[in-house]
mmCIF file of C-alpha atoms in Angstrom:
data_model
loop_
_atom_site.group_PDB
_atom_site.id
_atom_site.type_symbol
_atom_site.label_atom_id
_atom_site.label_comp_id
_atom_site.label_asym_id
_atom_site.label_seq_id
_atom_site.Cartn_x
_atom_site.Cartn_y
_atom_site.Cartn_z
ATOM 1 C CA UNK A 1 -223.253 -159.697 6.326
ATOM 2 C CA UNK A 2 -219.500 -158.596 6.951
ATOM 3 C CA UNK A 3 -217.634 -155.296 6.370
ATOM 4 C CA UNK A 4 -214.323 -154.994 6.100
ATOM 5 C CA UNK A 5 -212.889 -151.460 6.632
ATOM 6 C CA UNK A 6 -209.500 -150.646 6.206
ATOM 7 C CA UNK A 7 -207.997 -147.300 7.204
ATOM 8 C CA UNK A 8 -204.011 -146.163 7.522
ATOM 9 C CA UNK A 9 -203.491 -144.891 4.123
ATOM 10 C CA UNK A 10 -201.272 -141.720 3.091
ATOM 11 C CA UNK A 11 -198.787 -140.136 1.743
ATOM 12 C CA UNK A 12 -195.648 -140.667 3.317
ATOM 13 C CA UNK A 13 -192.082 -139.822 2.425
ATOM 14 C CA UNK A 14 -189.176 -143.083 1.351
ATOM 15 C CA UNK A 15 -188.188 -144.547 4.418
ATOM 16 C CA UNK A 16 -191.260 -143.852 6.875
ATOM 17 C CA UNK A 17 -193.908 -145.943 8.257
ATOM 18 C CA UNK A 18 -197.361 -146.571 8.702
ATOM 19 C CA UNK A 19 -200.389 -148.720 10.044
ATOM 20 C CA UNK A 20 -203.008 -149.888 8.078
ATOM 21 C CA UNK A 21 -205.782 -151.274 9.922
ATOM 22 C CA UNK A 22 -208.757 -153.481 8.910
ATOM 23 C CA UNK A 23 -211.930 -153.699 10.985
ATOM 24 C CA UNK A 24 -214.528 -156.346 10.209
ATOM 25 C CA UNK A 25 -218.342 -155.754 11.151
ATOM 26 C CA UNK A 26 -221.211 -157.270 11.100
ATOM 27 C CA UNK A 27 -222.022 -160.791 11.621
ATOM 28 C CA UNK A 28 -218.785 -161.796 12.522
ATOM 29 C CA UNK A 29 -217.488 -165.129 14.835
ATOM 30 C CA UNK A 30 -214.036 -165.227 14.208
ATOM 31 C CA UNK A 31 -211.300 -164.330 11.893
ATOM 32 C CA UNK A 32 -209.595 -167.581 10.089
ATOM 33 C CA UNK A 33 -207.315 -166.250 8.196
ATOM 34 C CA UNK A 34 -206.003 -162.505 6.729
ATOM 35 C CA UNK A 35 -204.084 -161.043 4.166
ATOM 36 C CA UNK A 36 -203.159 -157.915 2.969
ATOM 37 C CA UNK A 37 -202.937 -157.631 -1.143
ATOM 38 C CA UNK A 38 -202.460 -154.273 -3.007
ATOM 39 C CA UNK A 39 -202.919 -152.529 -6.407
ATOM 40 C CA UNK A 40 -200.527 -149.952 -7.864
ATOM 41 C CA UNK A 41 -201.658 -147.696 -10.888
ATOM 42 C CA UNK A 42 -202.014 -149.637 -14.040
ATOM 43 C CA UNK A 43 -200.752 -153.285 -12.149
ATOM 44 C CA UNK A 44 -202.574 -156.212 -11.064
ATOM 45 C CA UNK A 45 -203.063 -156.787 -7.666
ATOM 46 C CA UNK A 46 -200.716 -158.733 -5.080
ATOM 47 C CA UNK A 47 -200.231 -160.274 -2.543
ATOM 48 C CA UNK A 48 -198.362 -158.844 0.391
ATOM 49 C CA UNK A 49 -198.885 -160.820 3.560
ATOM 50 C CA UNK A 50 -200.902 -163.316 4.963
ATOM 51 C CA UNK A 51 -201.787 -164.535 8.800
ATOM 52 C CA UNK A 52 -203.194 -167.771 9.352
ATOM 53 C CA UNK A 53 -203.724 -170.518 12.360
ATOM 54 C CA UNK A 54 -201.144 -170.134 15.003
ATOM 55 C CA UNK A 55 -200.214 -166.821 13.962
ATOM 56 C CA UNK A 56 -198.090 -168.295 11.126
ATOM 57 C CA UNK A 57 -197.094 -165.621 8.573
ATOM 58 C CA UNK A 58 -196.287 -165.149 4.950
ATOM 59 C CA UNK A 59 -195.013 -162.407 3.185
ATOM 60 C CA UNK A 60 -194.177 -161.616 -0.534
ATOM 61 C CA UNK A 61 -189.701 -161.589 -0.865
ATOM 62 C CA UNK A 62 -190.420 -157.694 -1.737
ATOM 63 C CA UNK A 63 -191.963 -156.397 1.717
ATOM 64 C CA UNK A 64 -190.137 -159.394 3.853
ATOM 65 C CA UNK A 65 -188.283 -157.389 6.719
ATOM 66 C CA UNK A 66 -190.405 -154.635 6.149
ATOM 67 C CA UNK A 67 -193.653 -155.333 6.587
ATOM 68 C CA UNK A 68 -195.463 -156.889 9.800
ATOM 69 C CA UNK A 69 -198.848 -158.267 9.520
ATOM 70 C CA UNK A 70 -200.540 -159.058 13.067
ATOM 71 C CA UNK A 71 -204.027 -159.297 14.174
ATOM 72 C CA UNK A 72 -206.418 -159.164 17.130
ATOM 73 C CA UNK A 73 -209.226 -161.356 17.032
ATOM 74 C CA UNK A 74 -211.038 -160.570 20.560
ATOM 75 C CA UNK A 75 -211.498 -156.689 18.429
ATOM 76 C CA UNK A 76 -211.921 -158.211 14.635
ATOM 77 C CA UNK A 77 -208.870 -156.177 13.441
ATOM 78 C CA UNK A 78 -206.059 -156.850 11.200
ATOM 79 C CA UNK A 79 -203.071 -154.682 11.024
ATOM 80 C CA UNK A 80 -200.315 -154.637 8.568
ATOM 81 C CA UNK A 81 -197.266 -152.255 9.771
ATOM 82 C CA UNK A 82 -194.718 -150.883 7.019
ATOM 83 C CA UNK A 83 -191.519 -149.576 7.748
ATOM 84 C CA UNK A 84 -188.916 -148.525 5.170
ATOM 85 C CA UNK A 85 -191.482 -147.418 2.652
ATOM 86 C CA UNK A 86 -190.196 -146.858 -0.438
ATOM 87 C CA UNK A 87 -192.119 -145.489 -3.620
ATOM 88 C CA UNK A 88 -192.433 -148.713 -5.248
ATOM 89 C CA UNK A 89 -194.675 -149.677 -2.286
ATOM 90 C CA UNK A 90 -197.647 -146.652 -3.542
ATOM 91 C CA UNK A 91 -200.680 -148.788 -4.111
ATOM 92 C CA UNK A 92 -203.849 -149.533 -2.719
ATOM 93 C CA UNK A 93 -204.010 -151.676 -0.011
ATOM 94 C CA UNK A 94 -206.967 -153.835 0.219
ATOM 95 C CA UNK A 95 -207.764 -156.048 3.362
ATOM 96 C CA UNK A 96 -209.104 -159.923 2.748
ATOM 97 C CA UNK A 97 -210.518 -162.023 5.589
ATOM 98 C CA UNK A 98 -212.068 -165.699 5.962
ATOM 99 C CA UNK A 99 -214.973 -165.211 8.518
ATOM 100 C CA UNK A 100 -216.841 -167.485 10.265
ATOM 101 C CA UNK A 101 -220.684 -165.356 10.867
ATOM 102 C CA UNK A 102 -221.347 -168.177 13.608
ATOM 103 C CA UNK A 103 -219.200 -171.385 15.647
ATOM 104 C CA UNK A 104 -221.585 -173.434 12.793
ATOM 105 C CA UNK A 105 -220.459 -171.903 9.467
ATOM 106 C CA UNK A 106 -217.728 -172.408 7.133
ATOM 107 C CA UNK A 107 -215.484 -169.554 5.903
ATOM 108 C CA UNK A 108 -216.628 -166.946 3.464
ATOM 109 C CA UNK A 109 -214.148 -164.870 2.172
ATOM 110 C CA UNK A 110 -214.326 -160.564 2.294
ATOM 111 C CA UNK A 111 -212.673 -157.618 1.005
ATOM 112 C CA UNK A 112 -212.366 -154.431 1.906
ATOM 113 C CA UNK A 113 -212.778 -151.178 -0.517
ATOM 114 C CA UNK A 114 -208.860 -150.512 0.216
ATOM 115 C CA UNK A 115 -206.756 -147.506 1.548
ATOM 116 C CA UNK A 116 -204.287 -145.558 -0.537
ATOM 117 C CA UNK A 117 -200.453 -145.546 0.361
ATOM 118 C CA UNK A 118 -198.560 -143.248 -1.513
ATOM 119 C CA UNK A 119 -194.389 -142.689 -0.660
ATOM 120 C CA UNK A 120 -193.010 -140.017 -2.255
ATOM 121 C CA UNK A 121 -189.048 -140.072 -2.884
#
């Protein structure tokens, strides 16, 4: 089994920054992919950013030049650093990973149970 942790979250004023963090556990080979999606109050979750083979990036147009996603496999974390929060970024942010358990297996996909970001104007 696999655990996804993700840690970071809080309230911050417009304009500051954070690091969210997402540690997988468990039976865990390697990493595939990432992404960061979130969920503000009474919206659907969304996509935010994504990290993939090569280190190849993806972002949604409304955290572009804002956000950073970035990862560490050799330690099983993903990290997603905001800068120039603004209040329309207060959600919670959930962690997804594709994770191999051994060199044999295909990818299974996990989620996190998500840390709040709230940015206060």
């Amino acid at each position: 089994q696999v655990h996804l942790v993700e840690s970071g979250g809080a309230l911050v004023q417009a304009g500051g920054s954070l690091r969210l963090s997402c540690a997988a556990s468990g039976s865990v080979f390697s990493i595939n992919v990432a992404a960061w999606h979130r969920q503000a109050p009474g919206k659907q979750r969304e996509f935010v950013a994504h990290i993939g083979n090569s280190d190849i990036t993806d972002y949604a147009d409304s955290v572009k030049g804002r956000f950073t996603i970035s990862w560490d496999n050799a330690r099983n974390m993903v990290y997603l650093q905001m800068n120039n929060l603004k209040p329309e970024d207060t959600a919670v942010y959930y962690c997804n990973a594709g994770v191999q358990t051994t060199r044999w297996s295909g990818v299974n996909s996990y989620w996190g149970q998500g840390t709040r970001v709230t940015v206060s104007s």
